[in-house]
mmCIF file of C-alpha atoms and ligand atoms in Angstrom:
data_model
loop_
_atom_site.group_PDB
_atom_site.id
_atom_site.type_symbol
_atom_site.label_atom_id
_atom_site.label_comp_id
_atom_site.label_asym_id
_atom_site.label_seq_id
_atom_site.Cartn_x
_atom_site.Cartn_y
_atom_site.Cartn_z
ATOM 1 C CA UNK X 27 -15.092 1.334 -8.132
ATOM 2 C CA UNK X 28 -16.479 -0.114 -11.822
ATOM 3 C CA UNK X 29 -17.461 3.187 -12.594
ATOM 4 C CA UNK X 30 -16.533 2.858 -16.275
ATOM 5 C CA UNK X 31 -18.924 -0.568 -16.332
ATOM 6 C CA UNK X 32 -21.965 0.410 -14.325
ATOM 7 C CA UNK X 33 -23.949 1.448 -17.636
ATOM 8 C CA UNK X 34 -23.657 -1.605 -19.326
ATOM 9 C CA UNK X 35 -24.474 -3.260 -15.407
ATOM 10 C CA UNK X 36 -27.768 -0.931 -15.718
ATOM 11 C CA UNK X 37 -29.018 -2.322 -18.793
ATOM 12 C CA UNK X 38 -27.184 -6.060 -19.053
ATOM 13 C CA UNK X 39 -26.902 -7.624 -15.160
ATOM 14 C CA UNK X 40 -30.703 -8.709 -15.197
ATOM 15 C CA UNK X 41 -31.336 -9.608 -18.975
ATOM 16 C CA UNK X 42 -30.355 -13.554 -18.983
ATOM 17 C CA UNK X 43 -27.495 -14.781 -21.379
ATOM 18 C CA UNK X 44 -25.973 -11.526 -21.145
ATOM 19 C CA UNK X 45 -22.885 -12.892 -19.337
ATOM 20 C CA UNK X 46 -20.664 -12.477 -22.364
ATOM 21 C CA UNK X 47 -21.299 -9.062 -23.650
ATOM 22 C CA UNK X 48 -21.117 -8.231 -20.026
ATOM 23 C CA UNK X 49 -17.748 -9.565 -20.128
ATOM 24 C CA UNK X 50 -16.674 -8.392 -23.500
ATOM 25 C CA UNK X 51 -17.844 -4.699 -22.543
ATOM 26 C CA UNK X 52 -16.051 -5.021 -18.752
ATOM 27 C CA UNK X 53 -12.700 -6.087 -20.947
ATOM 28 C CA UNK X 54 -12.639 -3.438 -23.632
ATOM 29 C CA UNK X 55 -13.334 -1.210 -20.223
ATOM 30 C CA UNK X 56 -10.102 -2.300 -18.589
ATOM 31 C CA UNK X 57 -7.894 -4.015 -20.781
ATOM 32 C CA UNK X 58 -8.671 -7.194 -19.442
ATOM 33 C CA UNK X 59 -11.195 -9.094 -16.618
ATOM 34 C CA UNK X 60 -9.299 -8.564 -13.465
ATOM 35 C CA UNK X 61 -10.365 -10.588 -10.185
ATOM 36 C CA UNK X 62 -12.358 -8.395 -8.568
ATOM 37 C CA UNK X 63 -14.002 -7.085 -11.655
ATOM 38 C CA UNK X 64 -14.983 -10.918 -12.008
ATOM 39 C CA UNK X 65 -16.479 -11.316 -8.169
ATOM 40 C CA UNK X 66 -18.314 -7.331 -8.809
ATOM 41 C CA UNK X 67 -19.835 -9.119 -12.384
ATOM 42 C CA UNK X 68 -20.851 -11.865 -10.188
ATOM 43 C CA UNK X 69 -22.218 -9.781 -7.044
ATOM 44 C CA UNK X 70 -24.588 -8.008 -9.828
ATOM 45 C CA UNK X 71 -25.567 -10.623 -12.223
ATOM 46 C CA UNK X 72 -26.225 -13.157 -9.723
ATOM 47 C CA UNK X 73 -24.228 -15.569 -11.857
ATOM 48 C CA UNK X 74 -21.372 -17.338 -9.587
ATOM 49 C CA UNK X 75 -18.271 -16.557 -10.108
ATOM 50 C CA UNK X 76 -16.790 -19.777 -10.536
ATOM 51 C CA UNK X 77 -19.387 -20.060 -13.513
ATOM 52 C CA UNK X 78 -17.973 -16.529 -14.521
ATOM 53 C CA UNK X 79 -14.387 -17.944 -14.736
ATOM 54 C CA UNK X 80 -15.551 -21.164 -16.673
ATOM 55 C CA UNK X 81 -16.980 -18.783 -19.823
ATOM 56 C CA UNK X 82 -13.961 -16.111 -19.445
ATOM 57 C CA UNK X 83 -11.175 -19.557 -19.841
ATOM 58 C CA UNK X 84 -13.271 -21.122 -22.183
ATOM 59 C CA UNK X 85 -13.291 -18.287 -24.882
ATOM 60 C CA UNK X 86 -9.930 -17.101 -25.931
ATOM 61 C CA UNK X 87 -10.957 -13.821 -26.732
ATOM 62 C CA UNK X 88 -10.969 -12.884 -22.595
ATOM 63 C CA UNK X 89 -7.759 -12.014 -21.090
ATOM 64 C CA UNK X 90 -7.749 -12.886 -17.176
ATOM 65 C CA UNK X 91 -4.248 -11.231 -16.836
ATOM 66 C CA UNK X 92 -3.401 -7.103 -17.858
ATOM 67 C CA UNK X 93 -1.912 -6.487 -21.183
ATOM 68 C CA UNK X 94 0.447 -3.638 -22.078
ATOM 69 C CA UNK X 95 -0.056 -0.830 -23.256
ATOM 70 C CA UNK X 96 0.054 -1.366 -26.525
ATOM 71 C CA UNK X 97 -1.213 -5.074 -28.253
ATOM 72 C CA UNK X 98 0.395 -6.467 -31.170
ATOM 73 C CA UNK X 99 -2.241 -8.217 -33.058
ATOM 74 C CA UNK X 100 -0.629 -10.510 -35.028
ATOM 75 C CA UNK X 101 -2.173 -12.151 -37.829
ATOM 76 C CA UNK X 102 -2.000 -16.422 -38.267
ATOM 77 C CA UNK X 103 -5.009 -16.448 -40.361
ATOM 78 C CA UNK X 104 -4.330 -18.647 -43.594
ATOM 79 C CA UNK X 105 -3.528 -16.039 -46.211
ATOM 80 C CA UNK X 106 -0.665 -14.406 -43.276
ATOM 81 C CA UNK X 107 0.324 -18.129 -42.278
ATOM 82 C CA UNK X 108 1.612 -18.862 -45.878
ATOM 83 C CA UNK X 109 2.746 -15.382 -45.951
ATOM 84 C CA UNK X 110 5.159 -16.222 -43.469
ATOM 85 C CA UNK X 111 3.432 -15.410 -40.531
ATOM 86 C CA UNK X 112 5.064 -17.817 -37.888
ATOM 87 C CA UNK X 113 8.186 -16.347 -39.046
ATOM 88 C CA UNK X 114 6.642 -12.559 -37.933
ATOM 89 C CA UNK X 115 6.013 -14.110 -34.937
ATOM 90 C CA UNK X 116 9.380 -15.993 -34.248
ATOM 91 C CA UNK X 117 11.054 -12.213 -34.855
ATOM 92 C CA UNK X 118 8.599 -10.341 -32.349
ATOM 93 C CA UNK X 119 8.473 -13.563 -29.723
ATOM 94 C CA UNK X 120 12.930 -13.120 -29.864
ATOM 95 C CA UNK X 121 12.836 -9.344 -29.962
ATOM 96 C CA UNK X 122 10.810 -8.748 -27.071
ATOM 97 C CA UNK X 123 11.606 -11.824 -25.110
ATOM 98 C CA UNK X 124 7.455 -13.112 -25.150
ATOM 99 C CA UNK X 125 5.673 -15.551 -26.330
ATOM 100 C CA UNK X 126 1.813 -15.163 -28.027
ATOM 101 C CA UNK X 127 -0.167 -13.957 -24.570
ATOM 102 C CA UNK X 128 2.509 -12.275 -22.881
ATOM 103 C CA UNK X 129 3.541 -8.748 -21.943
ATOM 104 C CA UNK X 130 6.790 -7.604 -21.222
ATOM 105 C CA UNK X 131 7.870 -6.805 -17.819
ATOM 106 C CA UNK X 132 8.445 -3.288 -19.052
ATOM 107 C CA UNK X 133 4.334 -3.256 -19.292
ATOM 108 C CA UNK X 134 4.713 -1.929 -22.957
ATOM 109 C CA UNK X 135 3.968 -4.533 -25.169
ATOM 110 C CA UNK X 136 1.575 -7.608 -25.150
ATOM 111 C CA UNK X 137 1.645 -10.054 -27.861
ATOM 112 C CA UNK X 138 -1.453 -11.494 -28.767
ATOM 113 C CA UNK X 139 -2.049 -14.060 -31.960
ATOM 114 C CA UNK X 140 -5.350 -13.539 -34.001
ATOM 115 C CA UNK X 141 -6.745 -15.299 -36.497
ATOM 116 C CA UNK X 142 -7.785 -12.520 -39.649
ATOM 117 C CA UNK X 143 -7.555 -9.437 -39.542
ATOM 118 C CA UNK X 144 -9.905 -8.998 -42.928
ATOM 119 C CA UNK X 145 -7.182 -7.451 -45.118
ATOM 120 C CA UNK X 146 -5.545 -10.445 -46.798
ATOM 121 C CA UNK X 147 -4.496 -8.656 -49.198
ATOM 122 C CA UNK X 148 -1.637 -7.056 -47.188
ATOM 123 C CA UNK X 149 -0.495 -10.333 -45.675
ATOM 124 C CA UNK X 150 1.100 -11.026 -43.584
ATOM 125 C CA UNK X 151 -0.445 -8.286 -41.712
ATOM 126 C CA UNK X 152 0.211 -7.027 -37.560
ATOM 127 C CA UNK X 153 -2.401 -4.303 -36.101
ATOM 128 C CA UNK X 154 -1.140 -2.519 -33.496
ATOM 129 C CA UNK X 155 -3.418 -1.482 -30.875
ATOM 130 C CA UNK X 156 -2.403 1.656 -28.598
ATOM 131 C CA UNK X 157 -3.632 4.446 -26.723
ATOM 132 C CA UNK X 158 -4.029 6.372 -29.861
ATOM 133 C CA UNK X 159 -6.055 3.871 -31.729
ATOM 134 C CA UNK X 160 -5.269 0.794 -34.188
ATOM 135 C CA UNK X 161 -3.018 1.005 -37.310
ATOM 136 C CA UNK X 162 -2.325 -1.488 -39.684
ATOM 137 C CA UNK X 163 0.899 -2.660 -40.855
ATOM 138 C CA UNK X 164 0.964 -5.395 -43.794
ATOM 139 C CA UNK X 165 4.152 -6.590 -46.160
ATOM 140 C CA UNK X 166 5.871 -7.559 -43.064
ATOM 141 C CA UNK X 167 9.102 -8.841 -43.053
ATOM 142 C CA UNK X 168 10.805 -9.074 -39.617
ATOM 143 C CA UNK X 169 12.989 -6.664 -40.309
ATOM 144 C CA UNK X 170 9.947 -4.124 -40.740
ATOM 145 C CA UNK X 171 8.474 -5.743 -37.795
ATOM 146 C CA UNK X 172 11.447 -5.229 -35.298
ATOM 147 C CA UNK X 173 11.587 -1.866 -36.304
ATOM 148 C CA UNK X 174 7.738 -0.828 -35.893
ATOM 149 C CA UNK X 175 8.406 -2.040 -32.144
ATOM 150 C CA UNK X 176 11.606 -0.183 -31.863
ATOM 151 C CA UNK X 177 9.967 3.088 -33.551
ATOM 152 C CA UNK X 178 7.133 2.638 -30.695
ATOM 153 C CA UNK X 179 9.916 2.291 -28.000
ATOM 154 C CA UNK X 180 11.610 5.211 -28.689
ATOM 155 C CA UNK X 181 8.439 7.337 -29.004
ATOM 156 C CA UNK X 182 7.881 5.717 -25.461
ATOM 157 C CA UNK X 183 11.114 6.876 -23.912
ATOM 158 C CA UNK X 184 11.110 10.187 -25.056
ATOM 159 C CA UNK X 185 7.759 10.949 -23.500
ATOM 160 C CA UNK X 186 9.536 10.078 -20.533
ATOM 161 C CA UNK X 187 12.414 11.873 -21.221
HETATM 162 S S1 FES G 19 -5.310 -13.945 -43.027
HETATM 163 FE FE1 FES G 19 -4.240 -12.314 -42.097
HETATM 164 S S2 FES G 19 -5.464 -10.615 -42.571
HETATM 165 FE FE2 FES G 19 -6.576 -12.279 -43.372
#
């Protein structure tokens, strides 16, 4: 059933304080820590899973719910924030109808605040994460912003077309 985690289970599950790369490796496996991936972690690490639930709320980089298909990392780190960042993230929050940590019901699109990105330079700065890999999109304005999402929608709809 965790097919895709039982490697990292062979060599992690009985090497103490592994708990968090276990959990980092079981996310970038799924998308996110589901509830049974969280009791099977448990089950094989010995480590409870109430414990389990305590480290995956108390970091934010663990996601206990699934996230669409493709994640809009948006940059709030300081050279984006006075870049106009929370602006970015007004347009994308009222164009998609979420808020930072939500998907739409539509399953497409997850929004997810970071803090840098590492190219300041291009501030303020979104990576888009997707089933083809990550790209990059600085100079945002919202206007550019709205229509990266719209130019992913319609590639979208006319694979299902
Ligand atoms: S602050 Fe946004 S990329 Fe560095």
């Amino acid at each position: 059933m965790f097919a895709e985690i039982e490697p990292v289970m062979e060599k992690y599950a009985g090497v103490p304080g592994s708990l968090i790369t276990i959990l980092q490796k079981t996310q970038e496996a799924y998308g996110y820590l589901a509830e049974d991936a969280i009791f099977y972690i448990a089950q094989r690490t010995g480590v409870p899973a109430s414990k389990i639930y305590g480290v995956a709320t108390f970091y934010t980089q663990f996601r206990l719910k699934p996230v669409g298909k493709y994640i809009l990392m948006l940059c709030k780190g300081t050279a984006c924030h006075v870049n106009g960042a929370a602006g970015i993230e007004e347009a994308v929050s009222e164009h998609l109808g979420i808020a930072d940590g939500e998907t739409t019901a539509d399953g497409l699109f997850t929004l997810d605040v970071v803090a840098c990105l590492g190219c300041c330079s291009l501030a303020p700065v979104m990576m888009v994460k997707g089933p083809a890999g990550e790209e990059t999109h600085g100079a945002l304005t919202k206007d550019r912003v709205r229509a990266i999402i719209d130019e992913i929608g319609a590639g979208e709809k006319s694979l299902k077309a």
